[in-house]
Amino acid sequence: MAMKKKRYALVVDSRKCINCKACVVACKAENNVPIGNFRNRINEERKGEYPKLSINFEPEQCHHCAEPSCVRVCPTGASWQRKDGIVLVNYDECIGCRYCMVACPYDARYFNEEQGVVDKCTLCSHRVDKGNVPACVETCPSKVRVFGDLEDTSSRIHELLATRRYRVKEPQTGNGPQLYYLL
Amino acid sequence: MHEFNWGLLIVIYLFLGGLSAGLFFAAGLADYMTVDDKPVYARVARMGAFLAPWPVAIGSGLLILDLGNWYRFYKLFIHFRWESPMSIGSYLLTIFTVIAFLYLFAWLTADERQWLFSKVPATWKQVHRLNVDISSWRGKIAMVGFPFSIGVGIYTGVLLGAVSARPFWNTNLVAQMFLFSALSSGAAALMLAMVLNKKSPAEKHEIKFLVTLDVVFISLELFIILPYLIHGQLSSLAVKQALGLILGGPYTFVFWGPFLVMGLLVPLAIEVYELAPNIFKGHEFHGSRNLALTAAGLVLIGGFLLRYIFVYAGQVSSFHQMGLLR
């Protein structure tokens, strides 16, 4: 039997985000991210002046783009994309030229000084392959992130994107970002 | 704030790579230029051939040192990825460096060649078989090398221009800008070397040839920078705001002062001042040594600053902080 095509993605309901940074901590613990580096972050946007003001928290990480420019520019093929859409770095092939970091419109990658290679969010592929959700998704107390397979029409993520309004960041770079922000 | 992934080593490499491309181009051109079937610029060509391979060799070394894992650089050559400018560039760079060294070898006199091979142990017979006179190949090597030198000059710009995430780079003018800057740096470096060579002082017609070459390249570069600025102002918001980095932003001074005026307009003015009386009024080309040195030095500084500004300002520019979201 042929395997059904998969396309993993994240939907972010940023209005639910309380900036507790549990996702950042969970990611660092799960993936052993070096001190000073992060695979995900929470952008803060403040608007207005007291008493009329608002603050918006917006979690961000690798968008696991449909047409990832990091994969395109990589001279050795170390940056690659799985069939299910997850963008990964093959650490044995990475020479540390950092072209992918320059080419990423979302600053989603970091340079691992110790190993001399580029690293990034893996969408916790090791967990996903066992049927679990990424650590950032699991730990979030306010359920900001929804992880799922866009090809699976019965999934929650499919339902959200079908019924809610959303946006993606900087689509004009042509990367086809797959991190969906609900409005 | 954004951190810089590419730093000074990359700036120096881009400059040195372009310099070699320019030196090779000028040398090859000088070799082809004849007056009454006599190779009047042979000394220029020889000097260029002697200088051309070294900057790119040093630059490639720096490039390798800049890698996170420098000993893995060989992986660049076990893969070929046509979509990656860096992959194409590393092959281009290697082939060009080989051609440039071959061209140098072709310009060695018989004595120099014997001296070189006298340093090789006599038991290395295979190496000694390479001790052949290939001076008759000069023209052919130059012809094969021209497209590669142009390629290296353009590639340094394409490397940056191909990044759609950086609006400061992502225009179709950066590649040509870098190419003409590279060619003019090469002509200037050659001029500097010819003038500084005390053993056999440069003759006036040689300086005139290099000054003419440099005027042409600087002018071409200038007429790419102007449309770059104008087009940027008329482009989409992200590009316009990226250009703000040199139009009021942190790189404004270094762009307009040291680069555009000192590194481009002043040397152009000096060279035109030297050349114009000769061309338009038929006066003898006076070929002032000091003016040639000044112009050449400024062109080289300008070429370096162009790369400095583009590497740094380009990395700051993005769609992220600029436009659209606000």
Short mmCIF file of C-alpha atoms in Angstrom, two decimals:
data_model
loop_
_atom_site.label_atom_id
_atom_site.label_comp_id
_atom_site.label_asym_id
_atom_site.label_seq_id
_atom_site.Cartn_x
_atom_site.Cartn_y
_atom_site.Cartn_z
CA MET A 1 0.00 0.00 0.00
CA ALA A 2 1.34 3.39 -0.94
CA MET A 3 1.96 5.76 1.94
CA LYS A 4 -0.33 8.72 1.99
CA LYS A 5 1.38 12.01 1.27
CA LYS A 6 2.00 14.13 4.33
CA ARG A 7 2.66 17.84 4.80
CA TYR A 8 3.42 18.85 8.34
CA ALA A 9 2.83 22.43 9.42
CA LEU A 10 2.08 24.61 12.43
CA VAL A 11 -0.82 26.93 13.00
CA VAL A 12 -0.22 29.68 15.55
CA ASP A 13 -3.05 31.45 17.33
CA SER A 14 -0.87 34.27 18.57
CA ARG A 15 -3.70 36.03 20.42
CA LYS A 16 -3.59 33.22 22.95
CA CYS A 17 0.13 33.71 23.60
CA ILE A 18 0.97 35.04 27.08
CA ASN A 19 4.73 35.25 26.52
CA CYS A 20 5.52 32.67 29.20
CA LYS A 21 8.33 31.27 26.98
CA ALA A 22 7.58 27.69 28.01
CA CYS A 23 7.93 26.74 24.33
CA VAL A 24 11.41 28.28 24.21
CA VAL A 25 12.49 26.39 27.31
CA ALA A 26 10.90 23.12 26.21
CA CYS A 27 12.65 23.35 22.85
CA LYS A 28 16.03 24.00 24.42
CA ALA A 29 15.62 21.07 26.80
CA GLU A 30 14.25 18.70 24.17
CA ASN A 31 16.86 19.48 21.53
CA ASN A 32 19.87 20.31 23.68
CA VAL A 33 20.19 23.77 22.13
CA PRO A 34 23.46 25.50 23.15
CA ILE A 35 23.40 28.42 25.57
CA GLY A 36 22.80 31.65 23.71
CA ASN A 37 21.07 29.98 20.75
CA PHE A 38 17.36 29.47 20.23
CA ARG A 39 15.29 27.50 17.76
CA ASN A 40 12.14 29.42 18.52
CA ARG A 41 11.38 32.83 19.96
CA ILE A 42 8.51 35.12 20.85
CA ASN A 43 8.39 38.45 19.03
CA GLU A 44 6.89 41.34 20.96
CA GLU A 45 5.13 44.20 19.29
CA ARG A 46 3.99 47.17 21.35
CA LYS A 47 1.60 49.76 20.03
CA GLY A 48 0.16 53.02 21.32
CA GLU A 49 0.66 54.93 24.57
CA TYR A 50 -0.96 54.65 27.95
CA PRO A 51 -3.88 54.33 28.39
CA LYS A 52 -4.54 53.32 24.81
CA LEU A 53 -2.05 50.58 24.10
CA SER A 54 -1.73 47.00 23.12
CA ILE A 55 0.96 44.37 23.05
CA ASN A 56 1.10 41.46 20.71
CA PHE A 57 3.13 38.30 21.29
CA GLU A 58 3.98 36.30 18.25
CA PRO A 59 5.88 33.01 18.52
CA GLU A 60 8.15 32.29 15.60
CA GLN A 61 10.44 29.51 14.47
CA CYS A 62 11.41 27.86 11.19
CA HIS A 63 8.49 28.18 8.78
CA HIS A 64 9.38 24.89 7.03
CA CYS A 65 8.70 26.68 3.76
CA ALA A 66 7.34 25.04 0.64
CA GLU A 67 10.18 26.56 -1.43
CA PRO A 68 12.89 27.00 1.20
CA SER A 69 15.63 29.39 0.04
CA CYS A 70 18.02 27.88 2.61
CA VAL A 71 17.81 24.55 0.80
CA ARG A 72 18.23 26.18 -2.59
CA VAL A 73 21.40 28.10 -1.74
CA CYS A 74 23.17 25.33 0.18
CA PRO A 75 26.30 24.39 -1.81
CA THR A 76 26.61 20.85 -0.45
CA GLY A 77 22.99 19.78 -0.06
CA ALA A 78 23.37 19.70 3.74
CA SER A 79 20.17 21.73 4.04
CA TRP A 80 17.44 19.50 2.80
CA GLN A 81 13.71 18.96 2.97
CA ARG A 82 11.85 15.78 3.79
CA LYS A 83 8.94 14.70 1.67
CA ASP A 84 6.63 15.64 4.53
CA GLY A 85 7.92 19.24 4.35
CA ILE A 86 10.26 19.31 7.35
CA VAL A 87 13.44 21.27 6.59
CA LEU A 88 16.53 19.76 8.20
CA VAL A 89 20.31 20.12 8.27
CA ASN A 90 22.51 17.10 7.62
CA TYR A 91 25.25 17.95 10.12
CA ASP A 92 27.82 15.69 8.49
CA GLU A 93 27.53 17.54 5.19
CA CYS A 94 27.35 21.09 6.58
CA ILE A 95 30.59 23.01 6.02
CA GLY A 96 29.46 26.02 8.05
CA CYS A 97 29.41 28.63 5.26
CA ARG A 98 26.25 30.20 6.73
CA TYR A 99 24.82 31.03 3.30
CA CYS A 100 21.51 29.51 4.44
CA MET A 101 21.44 31.85 7.45
CA VAL A 102 21.90 34.84 5.16
CA ALA A 103 19.24 33.51 2.80
CA CYS A 104 16.57 32.82 5.43
CA PRO A 105 14.00 35.65 5.50
CA TYR A 106 12.94 34.67 9.04
CA ASP A 107 16.30 34.48 10.85
CA ALA A 108 15.24 30.99 11.89
CA ARG A 109 18.74 29.47 11.88
CA TYR A 110 21.68 29.74 14.22
CA PHE A 111 25.33 28.85 14.05
CA ASN A 112 26.51 26.18 16.46
CA GLU A 113 29.97 27.55 17.32
CA GLU A 114 31.12 24.35 18.99
CA GLN A 115 30.34 22.02 16.11
CA GLY A 116 30.86 24.62 13.39
CA VAL A 117 27.57 23.78 11.72
CA VAL A 118 24.26 25.54 11.20
CA ASP A 119 21.31 24.31 13.18
CA LYS A 120 17.60 25.00 13.34
CA CYS A 121 14.13 23.87 14.35
CA THR A 122 13.54 20.29 13.22
CA LEU A 123 9.84 20.44 14.02
CA CYS A 124 10.96 17.77 16.54
CA SER A 125 11.08 15.26 13.68
CA HIS A 126 12.31 12.60 16.14
CA ARG A 127 9.08 13.00 18.11
CA VAL A 128 6.86 13.43 15.07
CA ASP A 129 8.16 10.18 13.58
CA LYS A 130 6.98 8.39 16.72
CA GLY A 131 3.54 9.93 16.42
CA ASN A 132 4.05 12.67 19.02
CA VAL A 133 3.76 16.41 18.58
CA PRO A 134 6.75 18.80 18.78
CA ALA A 135 7.89 19.81 22.28
CA CYS A 136 6.84 23.46 21.83
CA VAL A 137 3.34 22.32 20.93
CA GLU A 138 3.03 19.88 23.78
CA THR A 139 4.23 22.25 26.49
CA CYS A 140 2.22 25.36 25.58
CA PRO A 141 -0.18 26.08 28.47
CA SER A 142 -2.52 28.24 26.40
CA LYS A 143 -2.51 25.96 23.34
CA VAL A 144 -1.16 28.60 20.94
CA ARG A 145 0.36 26.16 18.48
CA VAL A 146 -1.52 23.46 16.61
CA PHE A 147 0.59 20.86 14.85
CA GLY A 148 -0.72 18.62 12.12
CA ASP A 149 -0.75 17.23 8.63
CA LEU A 150 -2.23 19.60 6.04
CA GLU A 151 -2.99 16.67 3.73
CA ASP A 152 -5.14 15.01 6.38
CA THR A 153 -8.60 16.53 5.89
CA SER A 154 -9.81 15.27 9.25
CA SER A 155 -7.03 17.06 11.19
CA ARG A 156 -7.58 20.03 13.47
CA ILE A 157 -5.02 22.10 11.53
CA HIS A 158 -6.92 21.48 8.31
CA GLU A 159 -10.14 22.55 9.93
CA LEU A 160 -8.60 25.73 11.37
CA LEU A 161 -7.16 26.80 8.04
CA ALA A 162 -10.44 26.04 6.30
CA THR A 163 -12.61 27.97 8.73
CA ARG A 164 -10.44 30.77 10.14
CA ARG A 165 -8.72 33.75 8.58
CA TYR A 166 -4.94 33.61 8.71
CA ARG A 167 -1.80 35.12 7.34
CA VAL A 168 1.76 33.99 6.63
CA LYS A 169 4.77 36.24 7.11
CA GLU A 170 6.62 37.82 4.20
CA PRO A 171 5.19 35.64 1.44
CA GLN A 172 6.71 38.05 -1.10
CA THR A 173 10.13 36.41 -0.72
CA GLY A 174 8.67 33.45 -2.56
CA ASN A 175 9.56 30.94 0.13
CA GLY A 176 6.02 29.67 0.61
CA PRO A 177 6.11 29.81 4.44
CA GLN A 178 4.10 27.13 6.23
CA LEU A 179 3.80 28.78 9.64
CA TYR A 180 0.21 29.99 9.69
CA TYR A 181 -0.85 32.83 11.99
CA LEU A 182 -4.55 32.96 12.79
CA LEU A 183 -6.08 36.43 12.76
CA MET B 1 18.98 43.42 16.27
CA HIS B 2 20.34 41.32 13.50
CA GLU B 3 23.75 39.77 13.89
CA PHE B 4 26.20 39.52 11.01
CA ASN B 5 26.68 36.01 9.72
CA TRP B 6 29.22 37.13 7.17
CA GLY B 7 32.00 39.41 8.31
CA LEU B 8 35.25 41.00 7.26
CA LEU B 9 36.81 37.79 5.92
CA ILE B 10 34.02 37.54 3.35
CA VAL B 11 34.46 41.22 2.44
CA ILE B 12 38.20 40.69 1.90
CA TYR B 13 37.59 37.53 -0.09
CA LEU B 14 35.03 39.18 -2.38
CA PHE B 15 37.51 42.01 -2.96
CA LEU B 16 40.47 39.71 -3.65
CA GLY B 17 38.47 37.43 -5.93
CA GLY B 18 37.33 40.42 -7.96
CA LEU B 19 40.86 41.85 -7.98
CA SER B 20 42.26 38.67 -9.54
CA ALA B 21 39.51 38.60 -12.11
CA GLY B 22 40.29 42.20 -13.03
CA LEU B 23 44.04 41.63 -13.15
CA PHE B 24 43.65 38.63 -15.41
CA PHE B 25 41.25 40.48 -17.68
CA ALA B 26 43.54 43.51 -17.99
CA ALA B 27 46.58 41.29 -18.58
CA GLY B 28 44.85 39.23 -21.24
CA LEU B 29 43.57 42.36 -22.93
CA ALA B 30 47.04 43.94 -22.88
CA ASP B 31 48.39 40.80 -24.51
CA TYR B 32 45.89 41.08 -27.35
CA MET B 33 46.45 44.80 -27.94
CA THR B 34 48.89 45.36 -30.75
CA VAL B 35 50.04 48.43 -32.65
CA ASP B 36 51.29 47.64 -36.15
CA ASP B 37 51.28 43.96 -35.21
CA LYS B 38 53.71 44.61 -32.36
CA PRO B 39 52.69 43.64 -28.81
CA VAL B 40 53.29 47.06 -27.29
CA TYR B 41 51.77 46.18 -23.93
CA ALA B 42 53.62 42.93 -23.37
CA ARG B 43 55.15 44.22 -20.13
CA VAL B 44 51.74 45.14 -18.80
CA ALA B 45 50.45 41.70 -19.70
CA ARG B 46 53.41 40.03 -18.04
CA MET B 47 53.00 42.04 -14.85
CA GLY B 48 49.27 41.26 -14.80
CA ALA B 49 49.89 37.58 -15.36
CA PHE B 50 52.39 37.55 -12.49
CA LEU B 51 49.97 39.22 -10.09
CA ALA B 52 46.63 37.71 -11.11
CA PRO B 53 46.61 34.29 -9.39
CA TRP B 54 47.72 35.42 -5.92
CA PRO B 55 44.80 37.49 -4.62
CA VAL B 56 42.25 34.83 -5.53
CA ALA B 57 44.45 32.10 -4.02
CA ILE B 58 44.72 34.04 -0.76
CA GLY B 59 41.02 34.92 -0.91
CA SER B 60 40.00 31.29 -1.36
CA GLY B 61 42.14 30.45 1.65
CA LEU B 62 40.31 33.06 3.71
CA LEU B 63 37.01 31.72 2.47
CA ILE B 64 37.92 28.26 3.66
CA LEU B 65 39.08 29.62 7.03
CA ASP B 66 35.74 31.36 7.44
CA LEU B 67 33.87 28.07 7.27
CA GLY B 68 32.61 26.54 10.49
CA ASN B 69 34.47 23.35 9.58
CA TRP B 70 37.29 24.42 7.29
CA TYR B 71 38.53 20.86 6.72
CA ARG B 72 35.18 20.00 5.18
CA PHE B 73 35.68 22.41 2.26
CA TYR B 74 36.30 19.40 -0.02
CA LYS B 75 32.58 18.67 0.28
CA LEU B 76 32.03 21.64 -2.02
CA PHE B 77 33.64 19.57 -4.75
CA ILE B 78 31.90 16.27 -4.22
CA HIS B 79 28.53 17.90 -4.78
CA PHE B 80 27.31 20.06 -7.59
CA ARG B 81 24.16 22.04 -6.98
CA TRP B 82 23.29 24.27 -9.89
CA GLU B 83 20.70 26.18 -7.87
CA SER B 84 23.32 27.31 -5.35
CA PRO B 85 25.45 30.26 -6.48
CA MET B 86 28.08 29.20 -3.97
CA SER B 87 28.35 25.73 -5.48
CA ILE B 88 28.72 27.13 -9.01
CA GLY B 89 31.11 29.77 -7.68
CA SER B 90 33.45 27.34 -5.99
CA TYR B 91 33.95 25.43 -9.24
CA LEU B 92 34.33 28.68 -11.19
CA LEU B 93 36.86 29.96 -8.68
CA THR B 94 38.93 26.79 -8.79
CA ILE B 95 39.03 26.62 -12.59
CA PHE B 96 39.87 30.31 -12.79
CA THR B 97 42.70 29.98 -10.27
CA VAL B 98 44.20 27.09 -12.23
CA ILE B 99 43.98 29.07 -15.48
CA ALA B 100 45.54 32.12 -13.81
CA PHE B 101 48.50 30.07 -12.56
CA LEU B 102 48.85 28.46 -15.98
CA TYR B 103 48.89 31.93 -17.53
CA LEU B 104 51.60 33.00 -15.09
CA PHE B 105 53.61 29.93 -16.08
CA ALA B 106 53.19 30.81 -19.74
CA TRP B 107 54.74 34.22 -19.09
CA LEU B 108 57.85 32.90 -17.33
CA THR B 109 61.10 33.40 -19.22
CA ALA B 110 63.22 30.33 -19.88
CA ASP B 111 65.61 31.39 -17.09
CA GLU B 112 62.80 31.84 -14.58
CA ARG B 113 61.40 28.47 -15.49
CA GLN B 114 64.77 26.76 -15.04
CA TRP B 115 65.17 28.49 -11.68
CA LEU B 116 61.72 27.33 -10.61
CA PHE B 117 62.38 23.73 -11.56
CA SER B 118 65.83 23.79 -9.97
CA LYS B 119 63.97 23.99 -6.65
CA VAL B 120 62.18 20.71 -7.38
CA PRO B 121 64.13 17.60 -6.28
CA ALA B 122 65.69 15.89 -9.29
CA THR B 123 64.07 12.57 -8.37
CA TRP B 124 60.59 13.95 -8.98
CA LYS B 125 60.74 13.05 -12.66
CA GLN B 126 57.04 13.48 -13.33
CA VAL B 127 57.18 17.08 -12.14
CA HIS B 128 60.20 17.82 -14.31
CA ARG B 129 58.31 16.68 -17.36
CA LEU B 130 56.16 19.77 -16.87
CA ASN B 131 59.20 21.95 -17.61
CA VAL B 132 58.03 22.93 -21.07
CA ASP B 133 57.82 26.22 -22.89
CA ILE B 134 54.15 27.14 -23.29
CA SER B 135 54.68 30.82 -24.11
CA SER B 136 53.07 30.28 -27.52
CA TRP B 137 49.85 29.33 -25.71
CA ARG B 138 49.50 32.73 -24.02
CA GLY B 139 46.81 33.98 -26.36
CA LYS B 140 44.81 30.76 -26.10
CA ILE B 141 45.03 30.64 -22.31
CA ALA B 142 43.91 34.26 -22.10
CA MET B 143 40.99 33.52 -24.43
CA VAL B 144 39.89 30.56 -22.33
CA GLY B 145 40.44 32.59 -19.16
CA PHE B 146 38.38 35.64 -20.18
CA PRO B 147 34.97 34.05 -19.61
CA PHE B 148 36.16 32.59 -16.32
CA SER B 149 37.54 35.91 -15.10
CA ILE B 150 34.28 37.61 -16.02
CA GLY B 151 32.49 34.73 -14.34
CA VAL B 152 34.41 35.18 -11.10
CA GLY B 153 33.80 38.94 -11.21
CA ILE B 154 30.07 38.47 -11.75
CA TYR B 155 29.72 35.56 -9.37
CA THR B 156 30.75 37.61 -6.32
CA GLY B 157 27.75 39.82 -7.05
CA VAL B 158 25.40 36.96 -7.90
CA LEU B 159 26.25 35.33 -4.58
CA LEU B 160 24.61 38.31 -2.88
CA GLY B 161 22.04 39.17 -5.54
CA ALA B 162 20.50 35.70 -5.51
CA VAL B 163 19.23 36.08 -1.94
CA SER B 164 15.59 37.07 -2.22
CA ALA B 165 15.34 37.62 1.53
CA ARG B 166 17.70 40.63 1.41
CA PRO B 167 16.14 43.49 -0.57
CA PHE B 168 19.40 45.49 -0.52
CA TRP B 169 21.06 42.77 -2.64
CA ASN B 170 18.18 41.32 -4.53
CA THR B 171 18.29 43.54 -7.60
CA ASN B 172 19.55 42.67 -11.04
CA LEU B 173 22.23 45.38 -10.86
CA VAL B 174 24.49 44.08 -8.09
CA ALA B 175 26.20 41.47 -10.26
CA GLN B 176 27.24 44.00 -12.91
CA MET B 177 28.22 46.53 -10.28
CA PHE B 178 30.59 44.02 -8.71
CA LEU B 179 31.93 42.96 -12.10
CA PHE B 180 32.88 46.47 -13.21
CA SER B 181 34.24 47.27 -9.79
CA ALA B 182 36.38 44.11 -10.04
CA LEU B 183 37.65 45.00 -13.51
CA SER B 184 38.49 48.55 -12.46
CA SER B 185 40.26 47.30 -9.31
CA GLY B 186 42.32 44.99 -11.51
CA ALA B 187 43.33 47.79 -13.87
CA ALA B 188 44.16 50.02 -10.89
CA ALA B 189 46.25 47.35 -9.16
CA LEU B 190 48.14 46.77 -12.38
CA MET B 191 48.74 50.49 -12.72
CA LEU B 192 50.00 50.63 -9.15
CA ALA B 193 52.38 47.72 -9.77
CA MET B 194 53.67 49.17 -13.06
CA VAL B 195 54.32 52.59 -11.55
CA LEU B 196 55.93 51.21 -8.40
CA ASN B 197 58.21 48.89 -10.36
CA LYS B 198 61.53 50.74 -10.02
CA LYS B 199 63.62 48.20 -11.98
CA SER B 200 61.89 48.89 -15.26
CA PRO B 201 59.88 52.09 -14.98
CA ALA B 202 56.51 52.13 -16.68
CA GLU B 203 56.38 53.87 -20.01
CA LYS B 204 53.80 56.49 -20.85
CA HIS B 205 51.87 54.46 -23.38
CA GLU B 206 51.49 51.67 -20.81
CA ILE B 207 50.13 54.00 -18.15
CA LYS B 208 47.84 55.51 -20.75
CA PHE B 209 46.48 52.09 -21.65
CA LEU B 210 45.70 51.29 -18.01
CA VAL B 211 44.24 54.73 -17.30
CA THR B 212 41.97 54.39 -20.33
CA LEU B 213 40.88 50.95 -19.22
CA ASP B 214 40.16 52.21 -15.72
CA VAL B 215 38.18 55.23 -16.95
CA VAL B 216 35.97 52.91 -18.99
CA PHE B 217 35.36 50.52 -16.08
CA ILE B 218 34.77 53.25 -13.48
CA SER B 219 32.31 54.97 -15.81
CA LEU B 220 30.43 51.74 -16.37
CA GLU B 221 30.36 51.12 -12.62
CA LEU B 222 29.08 54.64 -12.01
CA PHE B 223 26.29 54.17 -14.52
CA ILE B 224 25.20 51.06 -12.68
CA ILE B 225 25.29 52.64 -9.24
CA LEU B 226 23.11 55.54 -10.39
CA PRO B 227 20.31 53.30 -11.72
CA TYR B 228 20.69 51.15 -8.61
CA LEU B 229 19.87 54.18 -6.48
CA ILE B 230 17.14 55.51 -8.77
CA HIS B 231 15.54 52.14 -9.36
CA GLY B 232 15.67 51.42 -5.64
CA GLN B 233 13.79 54.61 -4.89
CA LEU B 234 11.11 53.68 -7.40
CA SER B 235 10.91 50.06 -6.31
CA SER B 236 8.71 48.30 -3.78
CA LEU B 237 8.66 49.56 -0.21
CA ALA B 238 11.06 46.93 1.15
CA VAL B 239 13.72 47.79 -1.44
CA LYS B 240 13.20 51.48 -0.89
CA GLN B 241 13.61 51.07 2.83
CA ALA B 242 16.65 48.84 2.37
CA LEU B 243 18.21 51.63 0.34
CA GLY B 244 17.56 53.86 3.30
CA LEU B 245 20.61 52.19 4.82
CA ILE B 246 22.78 54.26 2.47
CA LEU B 247 20.37 57.18 2.14
CA GLY B 248 20.28 58.42 5.72
CA GLY B 249 20.93 55.13 7.49
CA PRO B 250 24.12 53.89 9.18
CA TYR B 251 26.02 53.29 5.92
CA THR B 252 25.26 56.69 4.39
CA PHE B 253 28.60 58.32 5.14
CA VAL B 254 30.82 55.45 4.06
CA PHE B 255 28.81 55.07 0.85
CA TRP B 256 28.74 58.70 -0.27
CA GLY B 257 32.04 59.93 1.18
CA PRO B 258 34.80 57.34 1.15
CA PHE B 259 33.23 55.09 -1.52
CA LEU B 260 31.41 57.21 -4.08
CA VAL B 261 33.40 60.45 -3.92
CA MET B 262 36.87 59.28 -2.85
CA GLY B 263 36.82 55.81 -4.35
CA LEU B 264 35.04 56.53 -7.61
CA LEU B 265 34.58 60.19 -8.58
CA VAL B 266 37.98 61.52 -7.49
CA PRO B 267 40.00 58.82 -9.28
CA LEU B 268 37.75 59.21 -12.31
CA ALA B 269 38.38 62.98 -12.28
CA ILE B 270 42.14 62.42 -11.95
CA GLU B 271 42.20 59.96 -14.81
CA VAL B 272 40.05 62.10 -17.07
CA TYR B 273 42.28 65.09 -16.26
CA GLU B 274 45.27 63.01 -17.33
CA LEU B 275 43.66 61.62 -20.42
CA ALA B 276 41.47 64.39 -21.83
CA PRO B 277 44.21 66.76 -23.12
CA ASN B 278 45.77 63.86 -24.93
CA ILE B 279 42.57 62.67 -26.53
CA PHE B 280 40.80 65.92 -27.33
CA LYS B 281 43.68 68.31 -27.98
CA GLY B 282 46.34 65.91 -29.10
CA HIS B 283 48.79 66.99 -26.40
CA GLU B 284 51.34 64.50 -25.23
CA PHE B 285 50.11 62.22 -22.46
CA HIS B 286 52.13 63.43 -19.47
CA GLY B 287 51.42 60.42 -17.28
CA SER B 288 52.16 61.87 -13.86
CA ARG B 289 53.47 59.14 -11.59
CA ASN B 290 51.95 60.61 -8.44
CA LEU B 291 48.52 61.12 -9.96
CA ALA B 292 48.51 57.56 -11.27
CA LEU B 293 49.46 56.26 -7.84
CA THR B 294 46.78 58.34 -6.13
CA ALA B 295 44.04 57.31 -8.56
CA ALA B 296 44.98 53.63 -8.43
CA GLY B 297 45.15 53.62 -4.64
CA LEU B 298 41.77 55.30 -4.33
CA VAL B 299 40.15 52.91 -6.79
CA LEU B 300 41.40 49.95 -4.77
CA ILE B 301 40.10 51.44 -1.52
CA GLY B 302 36.77 52.17 -3.24
CA GLY B 303 36.54 48.59 -4.53
CA PHE B 304 37.07 47.27 -1.03
CA LEU B 305 34.53 49.66 0.48
CA LEU B 306 31.88 48.70 -2.08
CA ARG B 307 32.10 45.11 -0.88
CA TYR B 308 32.20 46.19 2.74
CA ILE B 309 29.03 48.27 2.37
CA PHE B 310 27.18 45.60 0.44
CA VAL B 311 28.07 42.67 2.68
CA TYR B 312 27.15 44.49 5.87
CA ALA B 313 24.21 46.65 4.79
CA GLY B 314 22.73 43.75 2.84
CA GLN B 315 22.62 41.53 5.90
CA VAL B 316 20.82 44.21 7.89
CA SER B 317 18.17 44.61 5.20
CA SER B 318 15.18 42.32 5.32
CA PHE B 319 11.45 42.24 4.83
CA HIS B 320 11.20 41.63 8.55
CA GLN B 321 11.73 44.99 10.18
CA MET B 322 10.95 46.98 7.11
CA GLY B 323 7.62 47.86 5.63
CA LEU B 324 4.52 45.74 5.46
CA LEU B 325 4.13 44.75 9.08
CA ARG B 326 3.89 48.23 10.53
#
